[in-house]
Coordinates of C-alpha atoms and ligand atoms in Angstrom, one line a residue:
M755 CA 0.0 0.0 0.0
W756 CA 2.8 2.4 0.9
G757 CA 4.4 1.6 -2.5
R758 CA 1.2 2.8 -4.2
V759 CA 1.2 6.0 -2.1
T760 CA 4.9 6.8 -3.0
Q761 CA 4.5 6.0 -6.7
Q762 CA 1.4 8.2 -7.0
R763 CA 2.2 11.2 -9.4
G764 CA -0.1 14.1 -9.2
P765 CA -3.4 14.3 -7.3
W766 CA -5.6 11.3 -6.5
D767 CA -9.1 11.6 -8.0
M768 CA -10.5 11.0 -4.5
I769 CA -9.2 10.8 -1.0
I770 CA -11.6 9.1 1.4
V771 CA -11.1 9.7 5.2
G772 CA -12.5 6.8 7.3
G773 CA -12.2 3.1 7.0
G774 CA -15.6 1.9 8.1
A775 CA -18.4 0.5 6.0
T776 CA -19.2 3.9 4.4
G777 CA -15.5 4.8 3.4
V778 CA -14.5 1.4 2.3
G779 CA -17.9 1.1 0.3
I780 CA -17.0 4.4 -1.5
A781 CA -13.5 3.1 -2.2
I782 CA -14.9 0.0 -3.9
D783 CA -17.4 2.1 -5.9
A784 CA -14.9 4.7 -7.1
A785 CA -12.0 2.3 -7.8
S786 CA -14.3 -0.1 -9.8
R787 CA -15.3 2.9 -11.9
G788 CA -11.6 3.4 -12.7
F789 CA -10.8 6.3 -10.4
E790 CA -7.5 6.7 -8.4
V791 CA -8.5 6.4 -4.8
L792 CA -6.6 6.7 -1.5
L793 CA -8.4 5.8 1.7
L794 CA -7.0 6.7 5.1
E795 CA -8.1 5.1 8.4
Q796 CA -6.8 6.5 11.7
S797 CA -7.0 3.2 13.6
D798 CA -7.8 -0.2 12.1
F799 CA -10.4 -0.8 9.5
G800 CA -13.8 -1.3 11.3
K801 CA -12.5 0.1 14.7
G802 CA -15.3 2.5 14.6
T803 CA -19.1 1.7 14.5
S804 CA -18.7 -0.8 11.7
S805 CA -17.6 -3.7 13.9
R806 CA -20.1 -3.0 16.7
S807 CA -23.4 -3.3 14.9
T808 CA -26.2 -5.8 15.6
K809 CA -24.9 -7.5 12.4
L810 CA -28.2 -7.5 10.5
A811 CA -28.6 -7.0 6.8
H812 CA -32.1 -5.8 7.1
G813 CA -34.8 -3.5 5.9
G814 CA -35.6 -2.4 9.4
V815 CA -39.1 -3.6 10.5
R816 CA -39.2 -0.5 12.8
Y817 CA -38.9 2.0 10.1
L818 CA -42.0 0.4 8.5
E819 CA -44.1 1.3 11.5
K820 CA -42.8 4.8 11.1
G821 CA -44.1 4.8 7.6
D822 CA -40.6 5.1 6.1
I823 CA -41.5 2.9 3.2
G824 CA -38.8 4.2 0.8
L825 CA -36.0 3.6 3.3
V826 CA -37.3 0.1 4.0
M827 CA -37.6 -0.8 0.3
E828 CA -34.1 0.5 -0.4
A829 CA -32.6 -1.5 2.4
L830 CA -34.5 -4.6 1.5
K831 CA -33.1 -4.4 -2.0
E832 CA -29.5 -3.8 -0.7
R833 CA -30.0 -6.8 1.6
G834 CA -30.8 -8.9 -1.5
L835 CA -27.8 -7.5 -3.4
L836 CA -25.5 -8.1 -0.4
L837 CA -26.6 -11.8 -0.3
R838 CA -26.0 -12.2 -4.0
N839 CA -22.6 -10.6 -4.0
A840 CA -21.3 -12.0 -0.6
P841 CA -22.9 -15.3 0.0
H842 CA -20.0 -16.4 2.2
L843 CA -20.7 -13.6 4.6
V844 CA -24.4 -13.0 4.7
R845 CA -27.1 -15.6 5.5
D846 CA -30.8 -15.6 6.1
L847 CA -32.1 -15.9 9.6
A848 CA -35.6 -16.6 11.0
F849 CA -36.9 -14.0 13.4
I850 CA -39.9 -14.5 15.7
V851 CA -42.0 -11.8 17.3
P852 CA -43.5 -13.5 20.4
N853 CA -47.2 -12.5 21.0
Y854 CA -48.5 -12.2 24.5
E855 CA -51.5 -9.8 23.7
W856 CA -54.5 -10.7 21.6
W857 CA -53.9 -7.8 19.1
E858 CA -50.3 -8.6 18.4
A859 CA -50.8 -11.6 16.1
P860 CA -53.0 -9.6 13.5
F861 CA -51.0 -6.5 14.0
Y862 CA -47.5 -7.9 13.5
G863 CA -48.7 -10.7 11.1
L864 CA -50.0 -8.0 8.7
G865 CA -46.9 -5.7 9.2
L866 CA -44.5 -8.5 8.5
K867 CA -46.5 -9.7 5.4
L868 CA -46.0 -6.1 4.1
Y869 CA -42.3 -6.3 4.9
Q870 CA -42.1 -9.5 2.8
V871 CA -44.0 -8.0 -0.1
L872 CA -41.9 -4.8 -0.1
A873 CA -38.8 -7.0 -0.7
G874 CA -40.3 -8.3 -3.9
K875 CA -37.7 -10.3 -5.8
Y876 CA -35.2 -9.7 -3.2
G877 CA -37.2 -11.6 -0.5
F878 CA -35.6 -13.9 2.0
G879 CA -38.6 -16.1 2.9
K880 CA -42.3 -16.0 3.7
S881 CA -43.5 -14.6 6.9
R882 CA -46.5 -16.3 8.7
L883 CA -48.2 -16.6 12.0
L884 CA -47.1 -19.4 14.4
S885 CA -49.2 -21.3 17.0
R886 CA -48.1 -21.2 20.6
E887 CA -46.5 -24.8 20.2
E888 CA -44.7 -23.8 17.0
T889 CA -43.3 -20.7 18.6
L890 CA -42.0 -22.7 21.6
E891 CA -40.5 -25.3 19.1
H892 CA -38.4 -22.5 17.5
L893 CA -37.7 -20.8 20.8
P894 CA -37.7 -23.3 23.6
T895 CA -36.3 -20.8 26.2
L896 CA -39.1 -18.3 25.7
K897 CA -41.2 -17.4 28.7
P898 CA -44.3 -19.7 28.3
E899 CA -46.6 -17.9 30.7
G900 CA -49.3 -16.0 28.7
L901 CA -47.7 -16.8 25.3
R902 CA -50.3 -16.9 22.6
G903 CA -48.1 -17.5 19.5
G904 CA -45.7 -15.7 17.3
A905 CA -45.0 -14.2 13.9
I906 CA -42.1 -15.4 11.9
Y907 CA -40.2 -13.5 9.3
Y908 CA -36.8 -13.6 7.6
D909 CA -33.9 -11.1 7.4
G910 CA -30.2 -11.2 6.8
Q911 CA -27.3 -11.7 9.2
F912 CA -23.6 -11.0 8.7
D913 CA -20.2 -10.7 10.4
D914 CA -19.7 -7.0 10.2
A915 CA -15.9 -6.7 10.6
R916 CA -15.2 -9.7 8.5
L917 CA -17.4 -8.3 5.6
L918 CA -15.4 -5.1 5.9
I919 CA -12.0 -6.8 5.6
H920 CA -13.3 -8.6 2.5
M921 CA -14.5 -5.2 1.2
V922 CA -11.0 -3.8 1.7
F923 CA -9.6 -6.7 -0.3
T924 CA -12.2 -6.0 -3.0
A925 CA -11.3 -2.2 -3.2
F926 CA -7.6 -3.1 -3.3
E927 CA -8.2 -5.6 -6.2
H928 CA -9.8 -2.8 -8.1
G929 CA -6.8 -0.5 -7.7
A930 CA -7.7 1.4 -4.5
T931 CA -5.0 2.1 -1.9
L932 CA -6.1 1.8 1.6
L933 CA -4.0 2.5 4.7
N934 CA -4.8 1.7 8.3
Y935 CA -3.2 3.6 11.2
A936 CA -2.9 6.7 9.0
Q937 CA -4.8 9.6 10.8
V938 CA -5.8 12.7 8.8
T939 CA -4.7 15.7 10.9
G940 CA -5.3 18.5 8.5
I941 CA -7.0 19.6 5.3
T942 CA -5.2 21.6 2.7
N943 CA -6.7 24.3 0.5
D944 CA -5.8 25.8 -2.9
S945 CA -5.4 29.5 -3.6
Q946 CA -9.2 29.9 -3.7
D947 CA -9.6 28.3 -0.3
F948 CA -11.0 25.2 -1.9
V949 CA -10.0 21.8 -0.3
D950 CA -7.2 20.2 -2.4
G951 CA -5.8 17.5 -0.1
I952 CA -4.9 16.2 3.4
V953 CA -2.2 16.1 5.9
A954 CA -1.9 12.8 7.7
R955 CA 0.3 11.0 10.2
D956 CA 1.5 7.4 10.0
L957 CA 0.7 6.4 13.6
E958 CA 3.3 3.6 13.4
T959 CA 6.3 5.8 12.6
G960 CA 4.9 9.2 13.6
E961 CA 5.8 10.5 10.2
E962 CA 3.7 13.2 8.6
F963 CA 2.8 13.0 4.9
R964 CA 0.6 15.0 2.5
A965 CA -1.5 14.0 -0.4
R966 CA -3.5 16.0 -3.0
A967 CA -6.9 15.1 -4.4
R968 CA -9.6 16.5 -6.7
V969 CA -12.1 15.7 -4.0
V970 CA -11.8 14.8 -0.3
I971 CA -14.6 12.7 1.1
N972 CA -15.2 12.8 4.9
A973 CA -16.6 9.3 5.7
T974 CA -15.5 9.4 9.4
G975 CA -19.0 8.4 10.8
A976 CA -19.6 9.8 14.2
F977 CA -16.4 11.7 14.0
A978 CA -17.5 13.7 10.9
D979 CA -17.9 17.1 12.6
A980 CA -14.3 17.1 14.0
L981 CA -12.9 16.7 10.5
R982 CA -15.3 19.3 9.1
Q983 CA -14.1 21.7 11.7
T984 CA -10.5 21.0 10.9
A985 CA -11.3 22.3 7.4
D986 CA -13.5 25.2 8.5
A987 CA -13.7 26.1 12.2
S988 CA -17.0 27.8 11.6
S989 CA -18.9 24.7 10.3
K990 CA -22.0 23.9 12.3
P991 CA -22.2 20.3 13.8
M992 CA -24.4 18.0 11.9
I993 CA -24.0 14.8 13.9
A994 CA -26.2 13.7 16.9
P995 CA -24.1 10.7 18.2
S996 CA -26.2 7.9 19.9
Q997 CA -24.7 4.9 21.7
G998 CA -26.0 1.4 21.4
I999 CA -24.7 -1.6 23.3
H1000 CA -25.0 -5.4 23.2
L1001 CA -24.5 -8.1 25.7
V1002 CA -23.4 -11.6 24.7
F1003 CA -24.5 -14.8 26.5
K1004 CA -23.9 -18.6 26.2
P1005 CA -26.0 -20.4 23.6
E1006 CA -28.2 -22.0 26.3
F1007 CA -30.2 -18.8 26.5
L1008 CA -31.3 -19.1 22.9
P1009 CA -30.7 -22.7 21.5
G1010 CA -31.6 -23.3 17.9
N1011 CA -31.4 -21.1 14.8
S1012 CA -34.1 -18.5 15.3
A1013 CA -33.8 -15.0 16.7
I1014 CA -36.3 -13.1 18.9
M1015 CA -37.4 -9.7 17.9
V1016 CA -39.2 -7.6 20.5
P1017 CA -40.8 -4.7 18.6
H1018 CA -41.4 -2.3 21.5
T1019 CA -39.2 -1.9 24.5
S1020 CA -40.0 0.6 27.3
D1021 CA -37.8 3.1 25.5
G1022 CA -39.5 2.8 22.2
R1023 CA -36.8 0.7 20.5
V1024 CA -36.5 -2.8 19.0
L1025 CA -34.6 -5.4 21.0
F1026 CA -33.1 -8.5 19.3
A1027 CA -31.7 -11.7 20.8
I1028 CA -29.7 -13.4 18.0
P1029 CA -27.7 -16.5 17.6
W1030 CA -24.3 -15.3 16.4
H1031 CA -21.0 -17.4 16.1
G1032 CA -22.3 -20.0 18.6
H1033 CA -23.4 -17.3 21.2
V1034 CA -26.4 -15.1 21.8
L1035 CA -26.2 -11.4 21.1
V1036 CA -28.8 -9.2 22.8
G1037 CA -29.2 -5.5 22.0
T1038 CA -29.5 -2.7 21.6
T1039 CA -29.9 0.7 23.3
D1040 CA -30.2 4.1 22.0
T1041 CA -28.5 6.6 24.4
P1042 CA -27.5 10.2 23.2
V1043 CA -23.8 10.9 24.0
A1044 CA -22.0 14.2 23.9
S1045 CA -19.2 13.1 21.5
A1046 CA -17.8 10.1 19.7
T1047 CA -15.0 8.0 21.1
L1048 CA -13.1 5.2 19.4
E1049 CA -13.6 2.8 22.3
P1050 CA -17.1 3.6 23.8
V1051 CA -18.0 1.9 27.0
A1052 CA -21.3 0.4 28.0
M1053 CA -23.1 2.4 30.6
E1054 CA -24.5 0.9 33.8
E1055 CA -28.1 1.8 32.9
E1056 CA -27.7 0.3 29.4
I1057 CA -26.6 -3.0 30.8
E1058 CA -29.5 -3.0 33.4
F1059 CA -31.9 -2.1 30.6
I1060 CA -30.9 -5.1 28.4
L1061 CA -30.9 -7.6 31.3
T1062 CA -34.4 -6.4 32.5
T1063 CA -35.9 -6.4 29.1
A1064 CA -34.4 -9.9 28.2
A1065 CA -35.8 -11.2 31.6
E1066 CA -39.4 -10.2 30.4
Y1067 CA -39.1 -12.7 27.5
L1068 CA -36.7 -15.5 28.6
A1069 CA -37.8 -18.3 30.9
K1070 CA -34.4 -18.1 32.7
A1071 CA -33.5 -14.5 33.3
P1072 CA -29.9 -13.8 32.3
T1073 CA -27.9 -12.1 35.0
R1074 CA -24.7 -10.0 35.0
D1075 CA -22.7 -13.2 35.7
D1076 CA -24.0 -14.7 32.5
V1077 CA -22.5 -11.9 30.3
L1078 CA -19.6 -13.2 28.4
S1079 CA -18.8 -9.9 26.6
M1080 CA -20.4 -6.6 26.0
F1081 CA -19.7 -4.0 23.4
A1082 CA -20.8 -0.4 22.5
G1083 CA -21.0 1.4 19.3
I1084 CA -21.9 5.0 18.2
R1085 CA -24.5 5.7 15.6
P1086 CA -23.5 8.6 13.3
L1087 CA -27.0 10.0 13.2
V1088 CA -27.8 13.2 11.4
K1089 CA -29.4 16.0 13.6
A1090 CA -33.0 16.9 12.9
E1091 CA -34.9 19.9 14.0
G1092 CA -37.5 19.1 16.6
A1093 CA -36.6 15.4 17.1
V1094 CA -37.6 14.3 20.6
S1095 CA -35.0 11.4 20.9
T1096 CA -32.2 9.9 18.9
A1097 CA -34.4 6.8 18.4
A1098 CA -36.7 9.1 16.4
L1099 CA -33.9 10.3 14.1
S1100 CA -33.9 9.0 10.4
R1101 CA -31.4 6.3 9.5
D1102 CA -31.2 7.7 6.0
H1103 CA -27.9 8.9 4.8
V1104 CA -27.0 12.6 4.1
I1105 CA -24.4 14.0 1.8
H1106 CA -23.3 17.4 2.7
I1107 CA -20.8 19.7 0.9
D1108 CA -19.2 22.5 2.9
K1109 CA -18.4 25.8 1.3
T1110 CA -14.7 24.6 1.2
G1111 CA -15.7 21.7 -1.0
L1112 CA -15.2 19.1 1.7
M1113 CA -17.8 16.4 1.0
T1114 CA -19.2 14.7 4.1
I1115 CA -21.3 11.5 4.0
C1116 CA -23.0 10.2 7.2
G1117 CA -25.9 8.5 8.6
G1118 CA -27.4 5.5 6.8
K1119 CA -26.9 1.9 7.8
W1120 CA -24.4 -0.9 7.2
T1121 CA -27.0 -2.6 5.0
T1122 CA -27.2 0.2 2.6
Y1123 CA -23.5 1.0 2.3
R1124 CA -23.4 0.1 -1.4
H1125 CA -26.2 2.4 -2.3
M1126 CA -24.7 5.2 -0.2
A1127 CA -21.4 4.8 -2.0
E1128 CA -23.1 5.0 -5.4
D1129 CA -24.8 8.2 -4.4
C1130 CA -21.6 9.7 -3.0
V1131 CA -19.4 8.9 -6.0
D1132 CA -22.0 10.2 -8.4
Q1133 CA -21.9 13.5 -6.5
A1134 CA -18.2 13.6 -6.1
I1135 CA -17.9 13.2 -9.9
T1136 CA -20.0 16.4 -10.4
L1137 CA -18.2 18.3 -7.7
A1138 CA -14.7 17.5 -8.9
Q1139 CA -15.7 17.5 -12.6
L1140 CA -14.3 14.0 -13.1
P1141 CA -15.3 12.0 -16.2
E1142 CA -18.8 10.5 -15.9
R1143 CA -18.5 6.8 -15.4
L1144 CA -21.3 4.5 -14.3
C1145 CA -21.5 2.6 -11.0
V1146 CA -20.8 -1.2 -11.4
T1147 CA -21.2 -2.4 -7.9
R1148 CA -24.7 -3.9 -8.1
D1149 CA -23.1 -7.1 -9.6
L1150 CA -19.7 -6.8 -8.2
R1151 CA -18.7 -9.8 -6.2
I1152 CA -17.1 -9.3 -2.8
H1153 CA -13.6 -10.8 -2.3
G1154 CA -13.7 -14.5 -1.4
F1155 CA -17.0 -15.1 -3.4
P1156 CA -17.0 -18.9 -3.3
T1157 CA -17.0 -20.4 -6.8
E1158 CA -17.5 -23.9 -5.6
S1159 CA -19.4 -25.3 -2.6
R1160 CA -17.4 -25.3 0.7
P1161 CA -18.2 -27.0 4.0
M1162 CA -20.1 -24.8 6.6
D1163 CA -17.1 -25.0 9.0
S1164 CA -15.5 -22.2 11.1
L1165 CA -13.6 -21.0 8.0
A1166 CA -16.8 -20.6 5.9
V1167 CA -16.8 -16.8 6.4
Y1168 CA -13.5 -16.6 4.5
G1169 CA -15.1 -18.0 1.3
S1170 CA -12.5 -19.0 -1.3
D1171 CA -9.6 -17.8 1.0
A1172 CA -10.4 -20.7 3.3
E1173 CA -8.4 -22.9 0.9
Q1174 CA -5.3 -20.9 1.4
I1175 CA -5.7 -21.0 5.3
N1176 CA -5.9 -24.8 5.0
D1177 CA -2.8 -24.8 2.9
L1178 CA -0.9 -22.9 5.7
I1179 CA -2.0 -25.8 8.0
Q1180 CA -1.0 -28.5 5.6
R1181 CA 2.4 -27.0 5.3
N1182 CA 2.8 -26.5 9.1
S1183 CA 0.5 -28.7 11.2
S1184 CA 1.1 -26.7 14.4
L1185 CA -0.9 -23.7 12.7
G1186 CA -3.9 -26.0 12.9
E1187 CA -3.9 -25.8 16.7
R1188 CA -6.7 -24.0 18.4
L1189 CA -6.0 -20.8 20.3
H1190 CA -8.7 -21.5 22.9
P1191 CA -11.0 -24.5 23.7
A1192 CA -14.1 -22.1 24.0
L1193 CA -13.7 -20.5 20.5
P1194 CA -13.1 -22.0 17.1
Y1195 CA -10.0 -20.0 16.0
A1196 CA -6.8 -21.6 14.8
K1197 CA -3.3 -20.2 14.8
A1198 CA -3.3 -20.2 11.0
Q1199 CA -5.9 -17.5 11.1
V1200 CA -3.6 -15.2 12.9
V1201 CA -0.8 -15.8 10.4
W1202 CA -3.3 -15.2 7.6
A1203 CA -4.5 -12.0 9.3
V1204 CA -1.1 -10.5 9.5
R1205 CA 0.3 -11.6 6.1
E1206 CA -2.8 -11.0 4.0
E1207 CA -5.4 -8.8 5.9
M1208 CA -3.2 -5.9 7.2
A1209 CA -3.7 -6.8 10.9
R1210 CA -1.1 -4.8 12.8
T1211 CA -1.9 -5.3 16.5
V1212 CA -3.1 -8.0 18.9
E1213 CA -6.4 -6.2 19.0
D1214 CA -6.8 -6.1 15.2
V1215 CA -6.5 -10.0 15.3
L1216 CA -8.8 -10.7 18.3
A1217 CA -11.4 -8.0 17.7
R1218 CA -11.8 -7.7 13.8
R1219 CA -9.9 -10.4 11.9
T1220 CA -11.2 -13.1 14.2
R1221 CA -14.1 -12.0 16.4
A1222 CA -12.8 -13.5 19.7
L1223 CA -13.3 -10.3 21.8
F1224 CA -16.9 -9.9 20.8
P1225 CA -18.3 -13.4 21.9
N1226 CA -16.1 -14.1 24.8
A1227 CA -13.8 -11.4 26.3
A1228 CA -12.2 -13.5 29.0
A1229 CA -11.3 -16.2 26.3
A1230 CA -9.9 -13.4 24.1
L1231 CA -7.7 -12.3 27.0
E1232 CA -6.4 -15.8 27.5
M1233 CA -5.6 -16.1 23.7
A1234 CA -3.7 -12.8 23.6
P1235 CA -0.1 -14.1 24.6
A1236 CA -0.2 -16.8 21.9
V1237 CA -1.5 -14.3 19.3
A1238 CA 1.2 -11.7 20.4
E1239 CA 3.9 -14.5 20.0
I1240 CA 2.8 -15.2 16.4
L1241 CA 2.6 -11.5 15.5
A1242 CA 6.0 -10.9 17.1
G1243 CA 7.5 -13.6 14.8
E1244 CA 5.7 -12.3 11.7
L1245 CA 6.4 -8.6 12.2
G1246 CA 9.8 -8.8 14.0
W1247 CA 8.6 -7.3 17.3
T1248 CA 11.0 -6.8 20.1
E1249 CA 10.1 -8.3 23.5
R1250 CA 9.2 -4.7 24.7
T1251 CA 6.8 -4.1 21.7
K1252 CA 5.1 -7.5 22.4
E1253 CA 4.6 -6.5 26.1
N1254 CA 3.2 -3.1 25.1
Q1255 CA 0.9 -4.7 22.6
L1256 CA -0.4 -7.0 25.3
S1257 CA -1.0 -4.4 27.9
E1258 CA -2.8 -2.1 25.3
F1259 CA -5.0 -5.1 24.3
R1260 CA -5.8 -5.8 28.0
A1261 CA -6.8 -2.2 28.6
V1262 CA -9.3 -2.4 25.7
A1263 CA -10.6 -5.8 26.6
R1264 CA -11.5 -4.7 30.1
N1265 CA -14.3 -2.7 28.7
Y1266 CA -15.9 -5.9 27.2
L1267 CA -15.8 -7.6 30.6
P1268 CA -18.8 -7.1 32.9
S1269 CA -17.2 -6.0 36.2
Ligands
FAD2750 C1 -25.4 -0.4 18.2 C2 -25.6 -0.3 16.7 C3 -26.2 -1.3 16.0 C4 -26.3 -1.2 14.6 N1 -26.8 -2.3 14.0 C5 -26.9 -2.3 12.6 C6 -27.5 -3.3 11.9 O1 -27.8 -4.4 12.5 N2 -27.5 -3.3 10.5 C7 -27.2 -2.2 9.9 O2 -27.4 -2.1 8.7 N3 -26.7 -1.1 10.5 C8 -26.5 -1.1 11.9 N4 -25.9 -0.1 12.6 C9 -25.5 1.1 11.7 C10 -24.1 0.9 11.1 O3 -23.3 0.1 12.0 C11 -23.5 2.2 10.8 O4 -24.3 2.9 10.0 C12 -22.2 2.0 10.1 O5 -21.3 1.1 10.7 C13 -21.5 3.4 10.0 O6 -20.3 3.2 9.3 P1 -19.3 4.4 9.0 O7 -18.2 4.0 8.1 O8 -20.1 5.6 8.6 O9 -18.7 4.8 10.4 P2 -17.5 4.0 11.2 O10 -17.6 2.6 11.1 O11 -17.4 4.6 12.6 O12 -16.2 4.5 10.4 C14 -15.6 5.8 10.5 C15 -14.1 5.6 10.6 O13 -13.5 6.9 10.5 C16 -12.3 6.8 11.1 N5 -11.8 8.2 11.4 C17 -12.3 9.1 12.2 N6 -11.6 10.3 12.1 C18 -10.5 10.0 11.3 C19 -9.4 10.8 10.8 N7 -9.2 12.0 11.2 N8 -8.5 10.2 10.0 C20 -8.7 8.9 9.6 N9 -9.8 8.2 10.0 C21 -10.6 8.7 10.8 C22 -12.7 6.1 12.4 O14 -11.5 5.6 13.1 C23 -13.7 5.1 11.9 O15 -13.1 3.8 11.9 C24 -25.8 -0.1 13.9 C25 -25.2 0.9 14.6 C26 -25.0 0.8 16.1 C27 -24.3 1.9 16.8

């Protein structure tokens, strides 16, 4: 990647700041149209919100209730395209809305039928009403007292950080240059005060570098206002950051392959309990926060809220001692006049151009990243007077697209790359050893992450190349020394660097452990 940066002559067509779903999606779109693209991420790809979502490729049943039909239809279509272009990373999942009141079956039954109809040819499966017995067959741990039945519907589930890494590969294969640990610290202007480039710092060496571009795109999510103010101190904030957390439990709390969807919690949100990587993910909350941080921490009242709400629906109420991991993320919502809560803010995306020409894209959803990128690149072409070239991402396969059928084992999410990880094990059988008995990750995945997926730290490997930290924080902590040992060998770390890496990871992982 550095080779590509140093060889670049003249300005890039586009510089994208931010390596989450939005930024990497734009890099894929622009590079696949033939533009010269540089993307800079201050930390690791996906360190921001894009590794901390509920991991649903969905239209958003909740937005249907708000009458936001256009947003739902667009997201349902994107959900279908995602499954088509990344079948190794997205799967369909049954969701059940349990009914305890007489009116819930007709109300949700009808709503979910509409949800299915709106998906049209991109549909995932037929929704229908379930009897009480059928509901308990799907969800045996559901509270049986007062249960009348349920409504089943289908949506998509994915592994967010893993999809993102495959998207980075895809952008790279189309010619984009993407750097992690490269923080944009300044925006440069031409003689007419129009943005013409960036100043950035390589966080590994501390070196500063500059790059010029025809257009600079701010895709920094919840951090968008900070970058806008770097370019123009007078720019008015447009982000209303809102935190959401998830708690992770053992699979006993939700055995089987169906998820629970609670359409109305006491704070007016939707709560999901979802099987994910052999564990159960329960969330989320919607708590306004003053500003964005890279490593947000679950608040006490958020933890209590999820435990209390889960206890209303599960026969055995989960307690704090059952929490294996917890994680928080910040929604980059766009401010709206008169909104009473962040839950009421639109999830639609916004593209804003400041008077300096800095283009900012924020809001939206993981599910709609492709459409957001198409919209953004179309507008960037006009702004920078670049040659008109049509978007090609509707049918663009995401890296690892499996060309032949593969076993549904723990390497399935790697798609066609799984073969190469298996080759590593064949050449050196010790790489087949598991890193922890509670999680399915092998040493070969660490080697692959550092050689091929730009992992630079222990945290990159345990949080975003494998997902160990998210389902089981204690197990991830126990795996850390072995991971550091492999990274030290691959990257030539000194003993001191290895120890620093371990203590940095332990400091982060503490936030994922319930105290
Ligand atoms: C709790 C929660 C649950 C969600 N669940 C879902 C879901 O199930 N399905 C769905 O579709 N959507 C979901 N979303 C929404 C989705 O996760 C976000 O819309 C999406 O991840 C935002 O991506 P982004 O790239 O805009 O932001 P981010 O992922 O935050 O990326 C921005 C990046 O910019 C980088 N950056 C910031 N400043 C600089 C700088 N100066 N230089 C370089 N880099 C910089 C940051 O480090 C960060 O990595 C959820 C969101 C939350 C919070």
